[in-house]
Amino acid sequence: MSESSTKPARITKVIPDSIAAEMGFDAGDSIVAVNGQKPRDLIDYQFLCADEFLELEVLDAKGKTHKLEIEKEYDEDLGVEFETALFDGLIQCNNRCPFCFIDQQPPGKRETLYFKDDDYRLSFLYGSYLTLTNLTEKEWNRIEQMRLSPLYVSVHATEPDVRIRLLKNFRAGKILEQIKWFQERRLQIHAQVVVCPGINDGEHLERTLLDLAKFHTGNIPAVASVAVVPVGLTRFRPAEDELIAVTAEKAREVIAQVHQIQGVLSQGKADKKRKKNHRKFTPPSPPLVRGGEDGNSPDVRGGNSKSRCIWLADEWFLIAGLDLPSAADYEDYPQIGNGVGSIRQFIGQFEAAFAKLQPLPVIPRRELVWVVGNAVEKAFGPIVQQLNQIPGLSVKMAALSSRYWGQTITVTGLLTGQDLLEALQGRDLGDGILLPSVMLKQGEPRFLDDMTVEQLASSLKTRILPVSGVEELISGAIGLATAEVQF
């Protein structure tokens, strides 16, 4: 990206009682430069604004330029939010992965659904995954100089020919060299492997996971974690994509394989630790440099790495019809964004919130329908039971699959307005619907198929209460929520 392509950073919100509010900033104003430099993105802006003294060039909503000087505490935020995190445009994807969800959508929907980003800045800021196939030398240098770590990388396979086949990009075969680059600079990645039966499963999956595990050593492991995720397919995908859906049998096979690999890796760490403890003590000759602390040598101790680096997404267990692992198995949830432990975390958060809120009897009586994807029907059954223990409250779960996408097992976030309309029309919906906001566009009450919540409420002739998180779920159920859509 060149400086000429960098646009002023347009402000959409000014935080009350902030420096920006005190200085008279308004939504619609734009920051052109900070201390004479045009920020390319939110990363530049945060870095430049960390200084105690700032000279700002600001373009107001009427097009007039202002020069402002600000003195503040070091690292104190100005208190503004921007229209976008990228002021010089999105770095788009140059791969043609057959399993890309964007290419598995019908045409004619809102434009933002078809943006294919592969931008390292969004990876650093928000945890979105990139492939590293489109980075220029300038961008690699910036990652190193600004210590943009961790990044989130779609690996899928470490064998060059397999990864090139998956990404349809000849630059995709350098992934192990690129991870080595992170290791040499003591930078980190979180990796994901989308398993496509017949392409990167079986011996290829084993090779990939063992290759990645070699980088999970030392105080700062280059590969902090690996999520293994099943490929998701829709009825809109290209006919020639050579992809096969994950069956219950395949899911059980992958679970067993990954558990076996995890066991081998854990045993290797245990053996190494035992050898270390039984090694005859020899006083070291100074100077003593421990492995890993010079940024080049591996840390042979291995004791500061997490006990596990490979994680199975919840979807594997849901497809296989098996119970989820316990909450303790997920440690500190390093791959929560990939659906690793998200269900257990939600259940734990619900139990804590329920105990904290101690809901009182509901008067008058309320009868509600909680809509979720059928993938979580079994796991969320105890939540419904607990809600129904509240006197005066009746909650029924509507666990739906998506005919829109052509899926028999569906996660909640992929349900569309059309799915809900077809499944719920004509049913007794009581006093309304509890609608998980994960189905909706962020900041806008619109489903993936572009139907709005208002349109759905009107068609079903019922109230809809969008709920985000466990506390809103409980509050909405007992009648304390205020944000609802009337029909």
Short mmCIF file of C-alpha atoms in Angstrom, two decimals:
data_model
loop_
_atom_site.label_atom_id
_atom_site.label_comp_id
_atom_site.label_asym_id
_atom_site.label_seq_id
_atom_site.Cartn_x
_atom_site.Cartn_y
_atom_site.Cartn_z
CA MET A 1 0.00 0.00 0.00
CA SER A 2 1.37 3.43 -0.95
CA GLU A 3 1.00 6.63 1.06
CA SER A 4 -1.03 8.10 -1.81
CA SER A 5 -3.70 5.44 -1.23
CA THR A 6 -4.02 6.34 2.46
CA LYS A 7 -7.23 8.20 3.25
CA PRO A 8 -7.94 10.34 6.32
CA ALA A 9 -9.18 8.27 9.26
CA ARG A 10 -12.88 9.10 9.55
CA ILE A 11 -14.24 9.25 13.11
CA THR A 12 -17.61 7.60 13.75
CA LYS A 13 -17.78 8.01 17.54
CA VAL A 14 -16.29 10.30 20.18
CA ILE A 15 -16.13 8.79 23.66
CA PRO A 16 -17.78 11.07 26.28
CA ASP A 17 -15.38 12.78 28.72
CA SER A 18 -12.37 11.83 26.59
CA ILE A 19 -9.57 14.08 25.32
CA ALA A 20 -11.24 14.16 21.90
CA ALA A 21 -14.56 15.23 23.44
CA GLU A 22 -12.81 17.97 25.40
CA MET A 23 -11.09 19.18 22.22
CA GLY A 24 -14.41 19.38 20.38
CA PHE A 25 -14.07 16.43 17.99
CA ASP A 26 -17.29 15.29 16.32
CA ALA A 27 -18.36 12.18 14.42
CA GLY A 28 -17.61 12.86 10.76
CA ASP A 29 -14.26 14.55 11.47
CA SER A 30 -11.16 12.84 10.06
CA ILE A 31 -7.57 12.60 11.30
CA VAL A 32 -5.21 13.28 8.39
CA ALA A 33 -1.84 13.12 10.16
CA VAL A 34 -0.28 12.64 13.61
CA ASN A 35 3.05 14.41 14.19
CA GLY A 36 3.40 14.86 10.45
CA GLN A 37 2.80 11.20 9.57
CA LYS A 38 -0.29 9.80 7.85
CA PRO A 39 -1.44 6.69 9.73
CA ARG A 40 -2.03 3.78 7.34
CA ASP A 41 -4.22 1.92 9.79
CA LEU A 42 -5.28 1.62 13.41
CA ILE A 43 -1.90 0.11 14.30
CA ASP A 44 -0.05 3.21 13.06
CA TYR A 45 -2.58 5.48 14.76
CA GLN A 46 -2.17 3.76 18.15
CA PHE A 47 1.63 3.81 17.84
CA LEU A 48 1.79 7.49 16.85
CA CYS A 49 -0.74 8.59 19.49
CA ALA A 50 1.18 6.95 22.32
CA ASP A 51 3.41 10.04 22.59
CA GLU A 52 2.83 12.69 25.25
CA PHE A 53 2.81 15.57 22.77
CA LEU A 54 0.79 15.37 19.57
CA GLU A 55 0.38 17.65 16.60
CA LEU A 56 -2.77 16.64 14.73
CA GLU A 57 -3.99 17.59 11.29
CA VAL A 58 -7.76 17.22 11.31
CA LEU A 59 -10.30 17.56 8.51
CA ASP A 60 -13.75 18.43 9.86
CA ALA A 61 -17.03 17.22 8.40
CA LYS A 62 -17.36 20.44 6.35
CA GLY A 63 -13.97 19.96 4.69
CA LYS A 64 -12.01 22.54 6.70
CA THR A 65 -8.50 21.64 7.89
CA HIS A 66 -7.45 22.29 11.52
CA LYS A 67 -4.05 22.03 13.24
CA LEU A 68 -4.27 20.94 16.87
CA GLU A 69 -1.69 20.46 19.63
CA ILE A 70 -2.36 18.06 22.50
CA GLU A 71 -0.42 17.31 25.67
CA LYS A 72 -1.43 14.16 27.51
CA GLU A 73 -0.17 11.22 29.53
CA TYR A 74 1.97 8.69 27.69
CA ASP A 75 -0.19 5.99 26.06
CA GLU A 76 -3.41 7.84 27.03
CA ASP A 77 -6.06 7.26 24.37
CA LEU A 78 -7.72 10.18 22.60
CA GLY A 79 -11.13 8.53 22.81
CA VAL A 80 -12.31 8.13 19.22
CA GLU A 81 -13.58 5.24 17.12
CA PHE A 82 -13.08 4.99 13.37
CA GLU A 83 -15.15 3.89 10.40
CA THR A 84 -12.55 1.25 9.58
CA ALA A 85 -9.28 -0.04 11.01
CA LEU A 86 -7.62 0.21 7.59
CA PHE A 87 -7.10 3.72 6.22
CA ASP A 88 -5.25 2.60 3.07
CA GLY A 89 -7.62 -0.17 1.99
CA LEU A 90 -8.02 -3.90 2.50
CA ILE A 91 -5.33 -6.37 1.43
CA GLN A 92 -7.41 -8.87 -0.50
CA CYS A 93 -6.96 -12.62 -0.76
CA ASN A 94 -5.21 -13.99 -3.85
CA ASN A 95 -5.97 -17.66 -3.11
CA ARG A 96 -8.80 -19.77 -4.52
CA CYS A 97 -9.49 -22.16 -1.64
CA PRO A 98 -12.45 -24.35 -2.64
CA PHE A 99 -13.74 -24.42 0.95
CA CYS A 100 -13.78 -20.62 1.33
CA PHE A 101 -17.17 -19.70 2.82
CA ILE A 102 -17.32 -16.50 0.75
CA ASP A 103 -17.31 -18.57 -2.46
CA GLN A 104 -20.04 -20.83 -1.03
CA GLN A 105 -22.68 -18.10 -0.86
CA PRO A 106 -25.44 -17.27 -3.33
CA PRO A 107 -25.02 -14.15 -5.49
CA GLY A 108 -26.94 -10.93 -4.99
CA LYS A 109 -26.48 -10.33 -1.26
CA ARG A 110 -24.88 -7.32 0.47
CA GLU A 111 -21.47 -6.40 -0.88
CA THR A 112 -19.57 -6.88 2.39
CA LEU A 113 -20.38 -10.62 2.38
CA TYR A 114 -18.10 -11.06 -0.64
CA PHE A 115 -14.98 -9.27 0.65
CA LYS A 116 -12.09 -11.76 0.73
CA ASP A 117 -9.51 -10.32 3.08
CA ASP A 118 -6.06 -11.75 3.70
CA ASP A 119 -4.77 -8.82 5.73
CA TYR A 120 -2.12 -9.24 8.43
CA ARG A 121 -3.35 -6.11 10.21
CA LEU A 122 -6.84 -7.52 10.74
CA SER A 123 -5.18 -10.70 11.95
CA PHE A 124 -3.16 -8.80 14.55
CA LEU A 125 -6.02 -6.52 15.62
CA TYR A 126 -8.98 -8.90 15.58
CA GLY A 127 -7.69 -12.45 15.21
CA SER A 128 -8.87 -13.05 11.66
CA TYR A 129 -6.93 -15.71 9.77
CA LEU A 130 -4.55 -15.07 6.88
CA THR A 131 -2.44 -17.34 4.68
CA LEU A 132 0.83 -15.30 4.36
CA THR A 133 0.78 -15.81 0.56
CA ASN A 134 0.42 -12.14 -0.41
CA LEU A 135 2.86 -10.31 1.87
CA THR A 136 5.48 -8.06 0.31
CA GLU A 137 8.97 -7.64 1.75
CA LYS A 138 7.88 -4.26 3.11
CA GLU A 139 5.04 -5.85 5.03
CA TRP A 140 7.24 -8.63 6.42
CA ASN A 141 9.65 -5.94 7.63
CA ARG A 142 6.82 -4.03 9.29
CA ILE A 143 5.63 -7.16 11.13
CA GLU A 144 9.16 -7.58 12.49
CA GLN A 145 9.82 -3.93 13.35
CA MET A 146 6.46 -3.33 15.05
CA ARG A 147 6.42 -6.78 16.69
CA LEU A 148 2.96 -7.58 15.31
CA SER A 149 2.44 -10.79 17.22
CA PRO A 150 0.61 -13.06 17.48
CA LEU A 151 -0.85 -13.43 14.01
CA TYR A 152 -3.47 -16.03 13.10
CA VAL A 153 -2.48 -18.22 10.16
CA SER A 154 -4.47 -20.66 8.03
CA VAL A 155 -1.94 -23.44 7.54
CA HIS A 156 -4.16 -26.39 6.47
CA ALA A 157 -1.13 -28.44 5.40
CA THR A 158 2.65 -28.18 5.73
CA GLU A 159 3.51 -30.36 2.72
CA PRO A 160 4.04 -27.88 -0.14
CA ASP A 161 2.12 -29.83 -2.79
CA VAL A 162 -0.88 -30.39 -0.51
CA ARG A 163 -1.08 -26.76 0.59
CA ILE A 164 -0.72 -25.53 -3.01
CA ARG A 165 -3.57 -27.86 -4.00
CA LEU A 166 -5.76 -26.49 -1.21
CA LEU A 167 -5.04 -22.79 -1.74
CA LYS A 168 -4.66 -22.97 -5.54
CA ASN A 169 -1.61 -20.73 -5.18
CA PHE A 170 2.01 -21.67 -5.98
CA ARG A 171 3.24 -19.28 -3.25
CA ALA A 172 1.47 -21.43 -0.63
CA GLY A 173 4.25 -24.02 -0.44
CA LYS A 174 6.59 -21.90 1.72
CA ILE A 175 4.66 -22.16 4.97
CA LEU A 176 7.35 -23.96 6.99
CA GLU A 177 9.96 -21.39 5.93
CA GLN A 178 7.58 -18.64 6.99
CA ILE A 179 6.94 -20.18 10.41
CA LYS A 180 10.71 -20.53 10.81
CA TRP A 181 10.91 -16.78 10.09
CA PHE A 182 8.55 -16.12 13.03
CA GLN A 183 10.58 -18.44 15.25
CA GLU A 184 13.88 -16.71 14.46
CA ARG A 185 12.38 -13.35 15.43
CA ARG A 186 10.62 -14.65 18.55
CA LEU A 187 7.23 -13.83 17.09
CA GLN A 188 4.18 -16.06 17.37
CA ILE A 189 1.29 -17.42 15.36
CA HIS A 190 -1.90 -19.30 16.17
CA ALA A 191 -2.54 -21.82 13.40
CA GLN A 192 -5.65 -23.43 12.01
CA VAL A 193 -6.03 -26.58 9.93
CA VAL A 194 -9.31 -27.01 8.06
CA VAL A 195 -9.58 -30.74 7.40
CA CYS A 196 -10.90 -31.63 3.93
CA PRO A 197 -11.48 -35.42 3.70
CA GLY A 198 -9.49 -37.00 0.91
CA ILE A 199 -7.07 -34.06 0.60
CA ASN A 200 -5.31 -33.13 3.84
CA ASP A 201 -6.58 -35.76 6.27
CA GLY A 202 -5.01 -39.07 7.34
CA GLU A 203 -1.23 -39.16 6.97
CA HIS A 204 -1.21 -35.58 5.68
CA LEU A 205 -2.96 -34.34 8.82
CA GLU A 206 -0.49 -36.25 10.99
CA ARG A 207 2.46 -34.75 9.12
CA THR A 208 1.02 -31.24 9.44
CA LEU A 209 0.35 -31.49 13.17
CA LEU A 210 3.76 -32.99 13.95
CA ASP A 211 5.49 -30.33 11.84
CA LEU A 212 3.65 -27.54 13.67
CA ALA A 213 4.29 -29.12 17.08
CA LYS A 214 8.05 -28.81 16.46
CA PHE A 215 7.60 -25.04 16.70
CA HIS A 216 5.75 -25.29 20.03
CA THR A 217 8.84 -25.06 22.23
CA GLY A 218 10.57 -22.50 24.38
CA ASN A 219 9.47 -19.48 26.35
CA ILE A 220 7.89 -17.93 23.25
CA PRO A 221 6.80 -20.81 21.00
CA ALA A 222 6.49 -19.74 17.36
CA VAL A 223 3.32 -21.82 17.10
CA ALA A 224 1.32 -20.98 20.20
CA SER A 225 -1.62 -23.20 19.31
CA VAL A 226 -3.20 -25.19 16.49
CA ALA A 227 -6.95 -25.56 15.91
CA VAL A 228 -8.17 -28.53 13.87
CA VAL A 229 -11.49 -27.63 12.23
CA PRO A 230 -13.84 -29.64 9.98
CA VAL A 231 -14.55 -28.24 6.53
CA GLY A 232 -17.95 -26.58 6.25
CA LEU A 233 -19.85 -26.95 2.99
CA THR A 234 -23.00 -25.33 1.61
CA ARG A 235 -25.26 -26.17 -1.32
CA PHE A 236 -23.98 -23.10 -3.19
CA ARG A 237 -20.40 -24.34 -3.55
CA PRO A 238 -18.94 -24.99 -7.03
CA ALA A 239 -19.68 -28.48 -8.34
CA GLU A 240 -16.03 -29.09 -9.29
CA ASP A 241 -14.56 -28.31 -5.85
CA GLU A 242 -13.56 -31.97 -5.10
CA LEU A 243 -14.66 -31.54 -1.46
CA ILE A 244 -16.37 -34.18 0.67
CA ALA A 245 -18.52 -33.40 3.71
CA VAL A 246 -17.36 -34.62 7.13
CA THR A 247 -19.46 -37.56 8.30
CA ALA A 248 -19.97 -38.78 11.86
CA GLU A 249 -17.61 -41.68 11.11
CA LYS A 250 -14.96 -39.31 9.75
CA ALA A 251 -15.33 -37.02 12.76
CA ARG A 252 -14.74 -39.92 15.16
CA GLU A 253 -11.70 -40.97 13.10
CA VAL A 254 -10.15 -37.49 13.27
CA ILE A 255 -10.88 -37.16 17.01
CA ALA A 256 -9.13 -40.47 17.67
CA GLN A 257 -6.19 -39.52 15.45
CA VAL A 258 -5.67 -36.12 17.07
CA HIS A 259 -5.99 -37.59 20.56
CA GLN A 260 -3.32 -40.14 19.67
CA ILE A 261 -0.98 -37.41 18.39
CA GLN A 262 -1.64 -35.32 21.50
CA GLY A 263 -0.74 -38.35 23.61
CA VAL A 264 2.52 -38.93 21.74
CA LEU A 265 3.52 -35.28 22.11
CA SER A 266 2.61 -35.22 25.82
CA GLN A 267 4.60 -38.41 26.42
CA GLY A 268 7.58 -36.90 24.63
CA LYS A 269 7.49 -33.87 26.91
CA ALA A 270 7.16 -36.08 29.98
CA ASP A 271 10.13 -38.23 28.90
CA LYS A 272 12.24 -35.13 28.27
CA LYS A 273 11.34 -33.77 31.70
CA ARG A 274 12.26 -37.05 33.42
CA LYS A 275 15.61 -37.16 31.66
CA LYS A 276 16.30 -33.60 32.73
CA ASN A 277 15.44 -34.35 36.36
CA HIS A 278 17.64 -37.45 36.46
CA ARG A 279 20.57 -35.89 34.64
CA LYS A 280 23.73 -35.77 36.74
CA PHE A 281 24.34 -32.24 37.96
CA THR A 282 27.40 -30.48 36.55
CA PRO A 283 28.07 -26.88 37.59
CA PRO A 284 27.88 -24.71 34.45
CA SER A 285 30.82 -22.69 33.25
CA PRO A 286 29.92 -19.03 32.94
CA PRO A 287 28.66 -17.32 30.93
CA LEU A 288 25.50 -19.45 30.86
CA VAL A 289 23.11 -18.80 27.98
CA ARG A 290 19.91 -20.82 28.20
CA GLY A 291 18.36 -22.08 25.00
CA GLY A 292 15.84 -19.78 23.41
CA GLU A 293 16.98 -16.61 25.17
CA ASP A 294 19.20 -15.53 22.31
CA GLY A 295 16.30 -15.79 19.87
CA ASN A 296 17.97 -18.59 17.87
CA SER A 297 18.47 -21.73 19.92
CA PRO A 298 15.46 -23.81 20.91
CA ASP A 299 14.64 -24.01 24.58
CA VAL A 300 15.35 -27.65 25.36
CA ARG A 301 13.62 -27.34 28.69
CA GLY A 302 10.19 -27.06 27.06
CA GLY A 303 8.66 -26.47 30.45
CA ASN A 304 7.34 -22.96 29.76
CA SER A 305 5.25 -23.98 26.73
CA LYS A 306 1.62 -24.78 27.29
CA SER A 307 1.03 -28.45 27.97
CA ARG A 308 -0.89 -28.81 24.72
CA CYS A 309 -0.69 -27.07 21.37
CA ILE A 310 -3.25 -29.00 19.28
CA TRP A 311 -6.96 -28.43 19.81
CA LEU A 312 -10.08 -29.94 18.26
CA ALA A 313 -12.96 -27.62 17.40
CA ASP A 314 -16.24 -28.38 19.20
CA GLU A 315 -17.84 -29.19 15.84
CA TRP A 316 -15.97 -32.50 15.62
CA PHE A 317 -17.71 -33.77 18.75
CA LEU A 318 -21.09 -32.42 17.65
CA ILE A 319 -20.84 -34.13 14.24
CA ALA A 320 -19.61 -37.35 15.85
CA GLY A 321 -22.42 -37.33 18.42
CA LEU A 322 -19.90 -37.47 21.29
CA ASP A 323 -19.79 -35.56 24.56
CA LEU A 324 -17.67 -32.44 24.63
CA PRO A 325 -14.45 -32.43 26.67
CA SER A 326 -14.65 -30.91 30.15
CA ALA A 327 -14.02 -27.20 30.65
CA ALA A 328 -10.66 -27.95 32.29
CA ASP A 329 -9.43 -29.63 29.09
CA TYR A 330 -9.44 -26.30 27.27
CA GLU A 331 -6.87 -24.67 29.60
CA ASP A 332 -7.02 -20.91 28.83
CA TYR A 333 -9.09 -21.28 25.62
CA PRO A 334 -6.32 -20.27 23.16
CA GLN A 335 -8.49 -21.02 20.11
CA ILE A 336 -11.90 -19.80 21.27
CA GLY A 337 -12.36 -17.85 18.03
CA ASN A 338 -12.20 -21.12 16.11
CA GLY A 339 -14.95 -22.71 18.17
CA VAL A 340 -12.55 -24.61 20.42
CA GLY A 341 -14.28 -24.71 23.80
CA SER A 342 -16.85 -22.03 22.96
CA ILE A 343 -19.77 -24.24 24.03
CA ARG A 344 -18.19 -25.22 27.35
CA GLN A 345 -17.26 -21.59 27.96
CA PHE A 346 -20.84 -20.47 27.25
CA ILE A 347 -22.26 -23.09 29.62
CA GLY A 348 -19.80 -22.07 32.36
CA GLN A 349 -20.58 -18.39 31.87
CA PHE A 350 -24.31 -19.14 32.03
CA GLU A 351 -23.98 -21.04 35.31
CA ALA A 352 -21.93 -18.20 36.84
CA ALA A 353 -24.35 -15.51 35.61
CA PHE A 354 -27.39 -17.47 36.80
CA ALA A 355 -25.90 -17.79 40.28
CA LYS A 356 -24.99 -14.08 40.30
CA LEU A 357 -28.36 -12.77 39.07
CA GLN A 358 -30.48 -15.19 41.16
CA PRO A 359 -33.59 -14.56 39.02
CA LEU A 360 -36.84 -13.93 40.92
CA PRO A 361 -40.21 -15.43 39.93
CA VAL A 362 -41.52 -14.05 36.63
CA ILE A 363 -44.84 -12.19 36.91
CA PRO A 364 -46.87 -12.34 34.75
CA ARG A 365 -45.96 -15.73 33.32
CA ARG A 366 -43.78 -15.72 30.18
CA GLU A 367 -43.46 -18.36 27.51
CA LEU A 368 -40.54 -17.96 25.09
CA VAL A 369 -38.79 -19.85 22.29
CA TRP A 370 -34.98 -19.86 22.24
CA VAL A 371 -33.67 -20.46 18.71
CA VAL A 372 -30.29 -22.19 18.28
CA GLY A 373 -28.52 -24.33 15.71
CA ASN A 374 -29.24 -28.04 16.08
CA ALA A 375 -25.52 -28.67 16.55
CA VAL A 376 -25.82 -27.46 20.17
CA GLU A 377 -29.22 -28.99 21.01
CA LYS A 378 -27.80 -31.64 23.34
CA ALA A 379 -25.17 -29.39 24.93
CA PHE A 380 -27.61 -26.57 25.71
CA GLY A 381 -30.36 -28.80 27.11
CA PRO A 382 -29.25 -28.21 30.73
CA ILE A 383 -29.46 -24.41 30.18
CA VAL A 384 -33.12 -24.72 29.19
CA GLN A 385 -33.77 -26.90 32.22
CA GLN A 386 -32.20 -24.32 34.51
CA LEU A 387 -34.19 -21.44 32.98
CA ASN A 388 -37.39 -23.42 33.43
CA GLN A 389 -36.70 -23.72 37.16
CA ILE A 390 -37.55 -20.01 37.46
CA PRO A 391 -41.19 -19.82 38.64
CA GLY A 392 -43.43 -18.29 35.98
CA LEU A 393 -41.00 -18.87 33.09
CA SER A 394 -41.26 -21.42 30.29
CA VAL A 395 -38.51 -21.59 27.66
CA LYS A 396 -38.64 -24.02 24.75
CA MET A 397 -35.61 -24.64 22.59
CA ALA A 398 -36.05 -24.59 18.81
CA ALA A 399 -32.92 -26.34 17.51
CA LEU A 400 -32.83 -25.80 13.75
CA SER A 401 -30.77 -26.94 10.78
CA SER A 402 -30.27 -24.69 7.77
CA ARG A 403 -32.16 -25.53 4.59
CA TYR A 404 -30.84 -22.25 3.23
CA TRP A 405 -27.25 -23.54 3.29
CA GLY A 406 -28.25 -27.16 2.71
CA GLN A 407 -26.82 -28.39 6.02
CA THR A 408 -28.17 -31.15 8.24
CA ILE A 409 -26.07 -30.04 11.22
CA THR A 410 -25.86 -26.28 11.71
CA VAL A 411 -24.13 -24.00 14.20
CA THR A 412 -26.22 -21.14 15.55
CA GLY A 413 -24.32 -18.36 13.77
CA LEU A 414 -25.18 -19.71 10.31
CA LEU A 415 -28.96 -19.76 10.72
CA THR A 416 -30.67 -17.29 8.40
CA GLY A 417 -33.92 -15.40 8.58
CA GLN A 418 -35.37 -17.73 5.94
CA ASP A 419 -34.44 -20.76 8.08
CA LEU A 420 -36.28 -19.30 11.07
CA LEU A 421 -39.30 -18.28 9.01
CA GLU A 422 -39.71 -21.72 7.44
CA ALA A 423 -39.20 -23.61 10.72
CA LEU A 424 -41.26 -21.41 13.05
CA GLN A 425 -44.17 -20.28 10.88
CA GLY A 426 -47.40 -21.68 12.24
CA ARG A 427 -45.90 -22.72 15.58
CA ASP A 428 -47.00 -21.42 18.96
CA LEU A 429 -44.23 -18.96 19.80
CA GLY A 430 -45.71 -17.84 23.12
CA ASP A 431 -44.61 -14.35 24.12
CA GLY A 432 -41.74 -14.16 21.66
CA ILE A 433 -38.37 -15.42 20.47
CA LEU A 434 -34.98 -15.23 22.19
CA LEU A 435 -32.64 -14.66 19.23
CA PRO A 436 -28.85 -15.09 19.66
CA SER A 437 -27.27 -11.99 18.09
CA VAL A 438 -24.47 -14.17 16.66
CA MET A 439 -26.89 -14.77 13.76
CA LEU A 440 -26.88 -11.07 12.91
CA LYS A 441 -24.51 -8.65 11.21
CA GLN A 442 -22.45 -6.81 13.80
CA GLY A 443 -24.18 -3.55 14.70
CA GLU A 444 -27.13 -4.20 12.41
CA PRO A 445 -30.24 -6.42 12.89
CA ARG A 446 -29.77 -8.30 9.61
CA PHE A 447 -29.27 -12.04 8.95
CA LEU A 448 -26.78 -13.57 6.51
CA ASP A 449 -29.52 -13.83 3.88
CA ASP A 450 -30.21 -10.07 4.25
CA MET A 451 -33.59 -10.55 5.94
CA THR A 452 -33.99 -8.08 8.82
CA VAL A 453 -35.19 -8.96 12.31
CA GLU A 454 -38.09 -6.56 11.80
CA GLN A 455 -39.15 -8.42 8.64
CA LEU A 456 -38.98 -11.76 10.46
CA ALA A 457 -40.98 -10.44 13.42
CA SER A 458 -43.62 -9.11 11.06
CA SER A 459 -43.87 -12.39 9.14
CA LEU A 460 -44.09 -14.51 12.30
CA LYS A 461 -46.31 -11.95 14.06
CA THR A 462 -44.31 -12.17 17.26
CA ARG A 463 -41.80 -10.19 19.33
CA ILE A 464 -38.12 -10.94 18.88
CA LEU A 465 -35.53 -10.24 21.56
CA PRO A 466 -31.94 -10.27 20.21
CA VAL A 467 -29.63 -11.41 23.03
CA SER A 468 -25.84 -11.26 23.18
CA GLY A 469 -24.14 -13.36 25.83
CA VAL A 470 -25.48 -15.18 28.84
CA GLU A 471 -26.56 -12.21 30.96
CA GLU A 472 -28.73 -10.85 28.16
CA LEU A 473 -30.15 -14.34 27.61
CA ILE A 474 -31.24 -14.53 31.26
CA SER A 475 -32.42 -10.91 31.38
CA GLY A 476 -34.37 -11.32 28.17
CA ALA A 477 -35.99 -14.50 29.43
CA ILE A 478 -37.21 -12.97 32.69
CA GLY A 479 -38.39 -9.75 31.06
CA LEU A 480 -35.66 -7.26 32.01
CA ALA A 481 -34.38 -6.74 28.46
CA THR A 482 -35.51 -3.57 26.70
CA ALA A 483 -34.11 -4.06 23.17
CA GLU A 484 -36.81 -6.02 21.38
CA VAL A 485 -38.33 -5.93 17.92
CA GLN A 486 -42.12 -5.67 17.77
CA PHE A 487 -44.16 -7.02 14.89
#
